[in-house]
mmCIF file of C-alpha atoms in Angstrom:
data_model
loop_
_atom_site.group_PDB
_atom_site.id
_atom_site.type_symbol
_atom_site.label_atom_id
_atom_site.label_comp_id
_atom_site.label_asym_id
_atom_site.label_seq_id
_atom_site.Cartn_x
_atom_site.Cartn_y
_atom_site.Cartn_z
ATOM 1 C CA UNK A 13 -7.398 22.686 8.879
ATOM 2 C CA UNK A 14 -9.890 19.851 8.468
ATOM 3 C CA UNK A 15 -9.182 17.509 11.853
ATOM 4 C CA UNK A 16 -9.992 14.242 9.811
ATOM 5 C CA UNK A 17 -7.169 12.339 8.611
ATOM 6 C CA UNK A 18 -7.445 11.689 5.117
ATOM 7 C CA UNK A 19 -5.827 8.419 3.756
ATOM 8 C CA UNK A 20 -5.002 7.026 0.021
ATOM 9 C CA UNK A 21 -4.552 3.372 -0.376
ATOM 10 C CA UNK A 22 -2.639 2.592 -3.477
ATOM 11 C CA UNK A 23 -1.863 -0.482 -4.860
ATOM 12 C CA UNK A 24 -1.223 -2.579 -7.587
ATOM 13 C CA UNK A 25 -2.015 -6.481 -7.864
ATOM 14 C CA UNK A 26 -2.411 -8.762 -10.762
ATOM 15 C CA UNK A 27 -4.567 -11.652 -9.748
ATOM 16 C CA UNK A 28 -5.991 -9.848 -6.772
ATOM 17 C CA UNK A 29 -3.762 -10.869 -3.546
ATOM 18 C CA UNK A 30 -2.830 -7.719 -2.786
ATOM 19 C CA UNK A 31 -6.246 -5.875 -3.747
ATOM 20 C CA UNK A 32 -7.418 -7.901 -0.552
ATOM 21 C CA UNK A 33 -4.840 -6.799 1.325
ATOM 22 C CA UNK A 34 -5.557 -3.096 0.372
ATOM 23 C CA UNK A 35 -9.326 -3.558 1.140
ATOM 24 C CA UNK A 36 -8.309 -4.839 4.450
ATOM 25 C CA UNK A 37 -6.160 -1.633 4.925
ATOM 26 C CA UNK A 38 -9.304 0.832 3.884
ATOM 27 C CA UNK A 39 -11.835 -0.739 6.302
ATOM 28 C CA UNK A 40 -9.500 -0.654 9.160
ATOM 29 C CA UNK A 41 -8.736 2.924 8.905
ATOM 30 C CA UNK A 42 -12.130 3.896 8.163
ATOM 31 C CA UNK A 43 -12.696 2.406 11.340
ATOM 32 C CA UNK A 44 -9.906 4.545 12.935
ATOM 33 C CA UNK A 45 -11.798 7.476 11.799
ATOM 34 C CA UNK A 46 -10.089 8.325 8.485
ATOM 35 C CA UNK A 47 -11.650 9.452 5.239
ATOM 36 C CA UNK A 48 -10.361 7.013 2.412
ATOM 37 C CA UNK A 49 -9.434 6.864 -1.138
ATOM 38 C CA UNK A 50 -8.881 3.424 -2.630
ATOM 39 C CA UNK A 51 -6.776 3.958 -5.945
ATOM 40 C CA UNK A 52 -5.300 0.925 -8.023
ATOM 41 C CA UNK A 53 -2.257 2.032 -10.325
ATOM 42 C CA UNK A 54 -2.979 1.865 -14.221
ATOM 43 C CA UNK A 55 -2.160 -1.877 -15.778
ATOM 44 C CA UNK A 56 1.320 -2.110 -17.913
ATOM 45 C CA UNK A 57 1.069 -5.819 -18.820
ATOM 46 C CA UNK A 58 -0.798 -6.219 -22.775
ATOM 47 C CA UNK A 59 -3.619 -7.804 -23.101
ATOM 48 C CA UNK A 60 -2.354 -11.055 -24.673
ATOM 49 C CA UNK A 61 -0.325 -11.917 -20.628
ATOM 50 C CA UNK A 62 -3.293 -11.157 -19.151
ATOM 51 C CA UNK A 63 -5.901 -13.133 -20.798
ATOM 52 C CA UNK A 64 -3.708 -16.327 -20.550
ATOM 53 C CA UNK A 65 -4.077 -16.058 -17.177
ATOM 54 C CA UNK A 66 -7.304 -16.546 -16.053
ATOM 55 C CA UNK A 67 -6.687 -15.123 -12.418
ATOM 56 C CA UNK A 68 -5.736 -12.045 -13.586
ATOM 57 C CA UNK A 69 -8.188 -11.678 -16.363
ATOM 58 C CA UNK A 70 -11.119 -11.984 -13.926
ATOM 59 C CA UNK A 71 -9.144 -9.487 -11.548
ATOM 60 C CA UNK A 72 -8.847 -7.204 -13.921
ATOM 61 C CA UNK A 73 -13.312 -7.538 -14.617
ATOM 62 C CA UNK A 74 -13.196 -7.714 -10.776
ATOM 63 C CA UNK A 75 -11.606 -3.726 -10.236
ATOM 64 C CA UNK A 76 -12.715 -2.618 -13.419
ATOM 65 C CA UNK A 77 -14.791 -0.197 -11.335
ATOM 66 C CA UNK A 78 -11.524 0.900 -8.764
ATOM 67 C CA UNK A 79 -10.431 4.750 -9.612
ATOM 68 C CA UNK A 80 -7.059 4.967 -11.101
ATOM 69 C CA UNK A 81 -4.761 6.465 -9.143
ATOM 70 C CA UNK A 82 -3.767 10.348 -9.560
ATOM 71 C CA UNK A 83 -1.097 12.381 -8.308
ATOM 72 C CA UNK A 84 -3.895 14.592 -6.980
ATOM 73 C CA UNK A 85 -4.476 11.645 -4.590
ATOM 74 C CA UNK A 86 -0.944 12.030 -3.139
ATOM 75 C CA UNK A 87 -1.678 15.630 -2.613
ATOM 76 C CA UNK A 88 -4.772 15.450 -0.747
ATOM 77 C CA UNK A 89 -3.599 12.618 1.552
ATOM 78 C CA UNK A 90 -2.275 13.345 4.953
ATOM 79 C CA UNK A 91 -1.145 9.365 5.312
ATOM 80 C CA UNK A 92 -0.563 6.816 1.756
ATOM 81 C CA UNK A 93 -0.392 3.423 2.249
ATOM 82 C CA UNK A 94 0.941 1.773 -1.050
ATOM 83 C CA UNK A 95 1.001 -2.135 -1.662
ATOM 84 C CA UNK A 96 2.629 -3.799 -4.139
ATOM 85 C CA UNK A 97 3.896 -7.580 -5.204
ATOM 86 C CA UNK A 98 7.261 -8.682 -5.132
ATOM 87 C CA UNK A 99 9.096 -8.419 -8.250
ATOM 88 C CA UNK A 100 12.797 -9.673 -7.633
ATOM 89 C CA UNK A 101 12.643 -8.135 -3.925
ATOM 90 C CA UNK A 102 11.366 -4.898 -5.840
ATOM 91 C CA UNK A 103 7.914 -3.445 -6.592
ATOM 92 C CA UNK A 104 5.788 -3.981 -10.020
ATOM 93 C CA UNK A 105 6.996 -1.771 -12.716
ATOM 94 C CA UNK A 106 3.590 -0.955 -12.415
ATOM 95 C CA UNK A 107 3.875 1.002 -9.044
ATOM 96 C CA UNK A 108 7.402 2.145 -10.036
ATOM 97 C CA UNK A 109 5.717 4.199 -13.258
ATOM 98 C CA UNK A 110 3.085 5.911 -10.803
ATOM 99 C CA UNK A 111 5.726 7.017 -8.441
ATOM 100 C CA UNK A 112 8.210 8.091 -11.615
ATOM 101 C CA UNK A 113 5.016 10.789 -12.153
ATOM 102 C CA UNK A 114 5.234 12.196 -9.213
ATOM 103 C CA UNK A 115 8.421 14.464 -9.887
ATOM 104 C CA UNK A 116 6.327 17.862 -9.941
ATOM 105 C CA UNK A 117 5.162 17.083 -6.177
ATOM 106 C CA UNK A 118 8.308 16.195 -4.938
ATOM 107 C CA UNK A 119 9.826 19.520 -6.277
ATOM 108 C CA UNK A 120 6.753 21.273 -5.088
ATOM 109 C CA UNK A 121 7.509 19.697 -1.503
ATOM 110 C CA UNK A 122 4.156 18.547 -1.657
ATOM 111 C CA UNK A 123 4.616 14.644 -0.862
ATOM 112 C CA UNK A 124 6.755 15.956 2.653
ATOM 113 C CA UNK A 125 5.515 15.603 5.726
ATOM 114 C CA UNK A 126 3.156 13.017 5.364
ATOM 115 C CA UNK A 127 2.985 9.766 6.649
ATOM 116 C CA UNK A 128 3.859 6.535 4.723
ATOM 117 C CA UNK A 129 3.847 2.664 5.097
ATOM 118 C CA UNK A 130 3.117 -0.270 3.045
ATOM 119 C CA UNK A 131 2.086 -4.193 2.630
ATOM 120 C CA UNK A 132 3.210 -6.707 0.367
ATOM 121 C CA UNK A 133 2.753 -10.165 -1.151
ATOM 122 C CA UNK A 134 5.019 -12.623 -2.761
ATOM 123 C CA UNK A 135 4.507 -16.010 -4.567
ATOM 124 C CA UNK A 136 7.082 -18.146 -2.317
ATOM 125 C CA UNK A 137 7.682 -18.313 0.967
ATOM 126 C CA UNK A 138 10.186 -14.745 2.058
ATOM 127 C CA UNK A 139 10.632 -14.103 -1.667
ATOM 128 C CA UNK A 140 12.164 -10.968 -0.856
ATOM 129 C CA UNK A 141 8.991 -9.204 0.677
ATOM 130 C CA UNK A 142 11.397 -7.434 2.832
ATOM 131 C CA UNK A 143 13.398 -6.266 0.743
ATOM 132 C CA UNK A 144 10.372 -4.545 -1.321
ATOM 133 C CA UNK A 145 8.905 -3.186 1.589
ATOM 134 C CA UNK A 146 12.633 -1.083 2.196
ATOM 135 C CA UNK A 147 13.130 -0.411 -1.885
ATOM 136 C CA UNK A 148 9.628 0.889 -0.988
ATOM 137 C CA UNK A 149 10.283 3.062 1.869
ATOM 138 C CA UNK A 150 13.600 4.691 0.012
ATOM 139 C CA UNK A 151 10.929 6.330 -2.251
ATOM 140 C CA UNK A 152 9.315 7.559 0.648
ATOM 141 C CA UNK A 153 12.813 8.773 2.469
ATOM 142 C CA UNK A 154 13.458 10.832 -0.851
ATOM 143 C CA UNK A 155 9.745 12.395 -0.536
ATOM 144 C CA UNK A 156 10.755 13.569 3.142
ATOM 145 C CA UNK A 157 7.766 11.361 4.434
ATOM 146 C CA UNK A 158 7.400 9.779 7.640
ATOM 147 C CA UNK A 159 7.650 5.646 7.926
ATOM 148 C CA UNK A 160 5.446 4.210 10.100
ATOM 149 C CA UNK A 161 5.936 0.511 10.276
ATOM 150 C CA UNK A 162 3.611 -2.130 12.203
ATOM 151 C CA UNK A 163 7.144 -3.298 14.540
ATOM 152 C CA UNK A 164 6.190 -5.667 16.865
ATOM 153 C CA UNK A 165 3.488 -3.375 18.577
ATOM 154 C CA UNK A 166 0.791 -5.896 19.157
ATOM 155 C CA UNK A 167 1.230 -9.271 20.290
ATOM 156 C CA UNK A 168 -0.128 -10.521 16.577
ATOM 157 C CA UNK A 169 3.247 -9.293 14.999
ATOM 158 C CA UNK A 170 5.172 -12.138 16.240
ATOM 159 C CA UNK A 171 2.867 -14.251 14.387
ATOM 160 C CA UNK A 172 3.094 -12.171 11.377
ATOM 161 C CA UNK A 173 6.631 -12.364 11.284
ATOM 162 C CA UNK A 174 7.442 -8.874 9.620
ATOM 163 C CA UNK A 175 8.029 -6.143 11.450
ATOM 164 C CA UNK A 176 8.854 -3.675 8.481
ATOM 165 C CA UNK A 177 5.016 -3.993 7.150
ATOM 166 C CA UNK A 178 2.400 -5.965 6.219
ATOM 167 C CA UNK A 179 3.177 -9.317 3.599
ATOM 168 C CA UNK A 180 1.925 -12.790 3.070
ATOM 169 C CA UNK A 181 2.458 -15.926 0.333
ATOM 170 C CA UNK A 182 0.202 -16.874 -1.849
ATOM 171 C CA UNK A 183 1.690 -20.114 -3.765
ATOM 172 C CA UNK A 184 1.771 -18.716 -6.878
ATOM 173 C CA UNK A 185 -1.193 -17.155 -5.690
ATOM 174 C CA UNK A 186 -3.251 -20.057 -5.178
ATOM 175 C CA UNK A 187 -3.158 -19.022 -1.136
ATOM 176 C CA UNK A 188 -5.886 -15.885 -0.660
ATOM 177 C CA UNK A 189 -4.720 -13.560 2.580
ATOM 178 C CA UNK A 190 -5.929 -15.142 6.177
ATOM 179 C CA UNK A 191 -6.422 -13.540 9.124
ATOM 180 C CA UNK A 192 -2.817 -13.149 9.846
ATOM 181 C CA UNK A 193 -2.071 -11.409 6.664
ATOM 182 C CA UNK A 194 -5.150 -9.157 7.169
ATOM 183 C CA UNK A 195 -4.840 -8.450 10.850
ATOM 184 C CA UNK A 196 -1.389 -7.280 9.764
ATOM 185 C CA UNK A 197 -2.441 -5.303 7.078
ATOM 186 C CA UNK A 198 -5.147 -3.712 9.374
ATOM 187 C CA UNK A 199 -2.682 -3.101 12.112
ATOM 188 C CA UNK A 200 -0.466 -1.279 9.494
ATOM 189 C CA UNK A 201 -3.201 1.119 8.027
ATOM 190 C CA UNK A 202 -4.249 1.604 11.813
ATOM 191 C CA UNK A 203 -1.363 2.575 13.315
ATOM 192 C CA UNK A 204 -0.500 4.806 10.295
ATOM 193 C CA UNK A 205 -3.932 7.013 11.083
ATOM 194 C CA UNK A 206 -2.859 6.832 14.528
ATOM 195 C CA UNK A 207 0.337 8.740 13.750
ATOM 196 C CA UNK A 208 -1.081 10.819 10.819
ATOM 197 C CA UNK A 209 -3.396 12.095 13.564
ATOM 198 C CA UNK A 210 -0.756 13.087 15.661
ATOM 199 C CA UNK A 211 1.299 14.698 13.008
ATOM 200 C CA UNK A 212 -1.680 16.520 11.949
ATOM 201 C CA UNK A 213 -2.266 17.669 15.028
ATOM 202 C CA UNK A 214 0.935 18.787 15.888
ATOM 203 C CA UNK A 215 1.584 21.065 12.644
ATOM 204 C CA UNK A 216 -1.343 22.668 13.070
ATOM 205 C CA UNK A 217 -0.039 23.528 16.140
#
């Protein structure tokens, strides 16, 4: 068994917020030592919403060059971190349609034993990022994964605020990430190698 941890970061974001937030979770665990796939989930929304929107027209130029996520990338990842916006204290439909694919892997067993976490972003301030982060993590209880959350395990988190993952507000995202948001984010994807190292480690026994 290959010692390296391999991780998939996969995400969805309209106007980019949360694509900083997943970048932020790719360099930090490369720098724990991980191999990673970044992977943004195919775009739902027609053409006409997104060109009125300027933010998430030049987003969508912006990524054009970001790998669409696969079910193969669930498969080869010993640790998936997904990120998603709020919707109603939920995830995008976007997200929600990759994850409705998945059915052949769960039956397989094949999304088991892995570890699992994820960030978040709202437009207002709460805006039910907790509450996505959990409707989240049920997916992931149903897949037999393993949560790992950033709790309050570095002095940063009670800055932060959240202990169930990484999140921030944007304003109606007219607020980009700061270092908060991204130190969280990094502590997240860190701390999720840390224990997808272990776990690795451990069933290979």
């Amino acid at each position: 068994m290959d010692g390296q941890v391999k991780v998939a970061v996969i995400y969805y974001s309209a106007t980019g917020i949360t694509y900083q937030m997943a970048q932020a979770a790719v360099e930090a665990a490369g720098e724990a030592g991980a191999e990673v796939r970044l992977r943004k989930v195919r775009e739902l929304a027609p053409d006409e919403a997104i060109r009125s929107n300027s933010g998430w027209q030049a987003h969508r130029l912006e990524t054009q060059d970001v790998m669409e996520a696969q079910p193969d990338d669930l498969s080869w990842a010993d640790v998936i971190i997904m990120g998603s916006p709020t919707r109603y204290g939920m995830i995008a439909a976007q997200l929600k349609q990759f994850i409705d694919t998945t059915g052949p892997l769960w039956a397989a067993g094949a999304l088991a034993d892995k570890v699992y976490s994820g960030f978040t972003s709202t437009a207002t301030s709460h805006g039910g990022q907790e509450a996505t982060l959990l409707s989240l993590y049920t997916v992931f209880y149903h897949w037999g994964g393993i949560v790992v959350t950033p709790g309050y395990t570095d002095p940063s988190q009670f800055v932060a605020g959240n202990p169930y993952g990484a999140s921030h507000t944007s304003n109606n995202g007219e607020v980009a990430p700061d270092h908060v948001a991204l130190a969280a984010t990094a502590l997240t994807a860190k701390r999720a190698v840390l224990m997808g190292a272990a776990l690795k480690r451990g069933m290979a026994g």
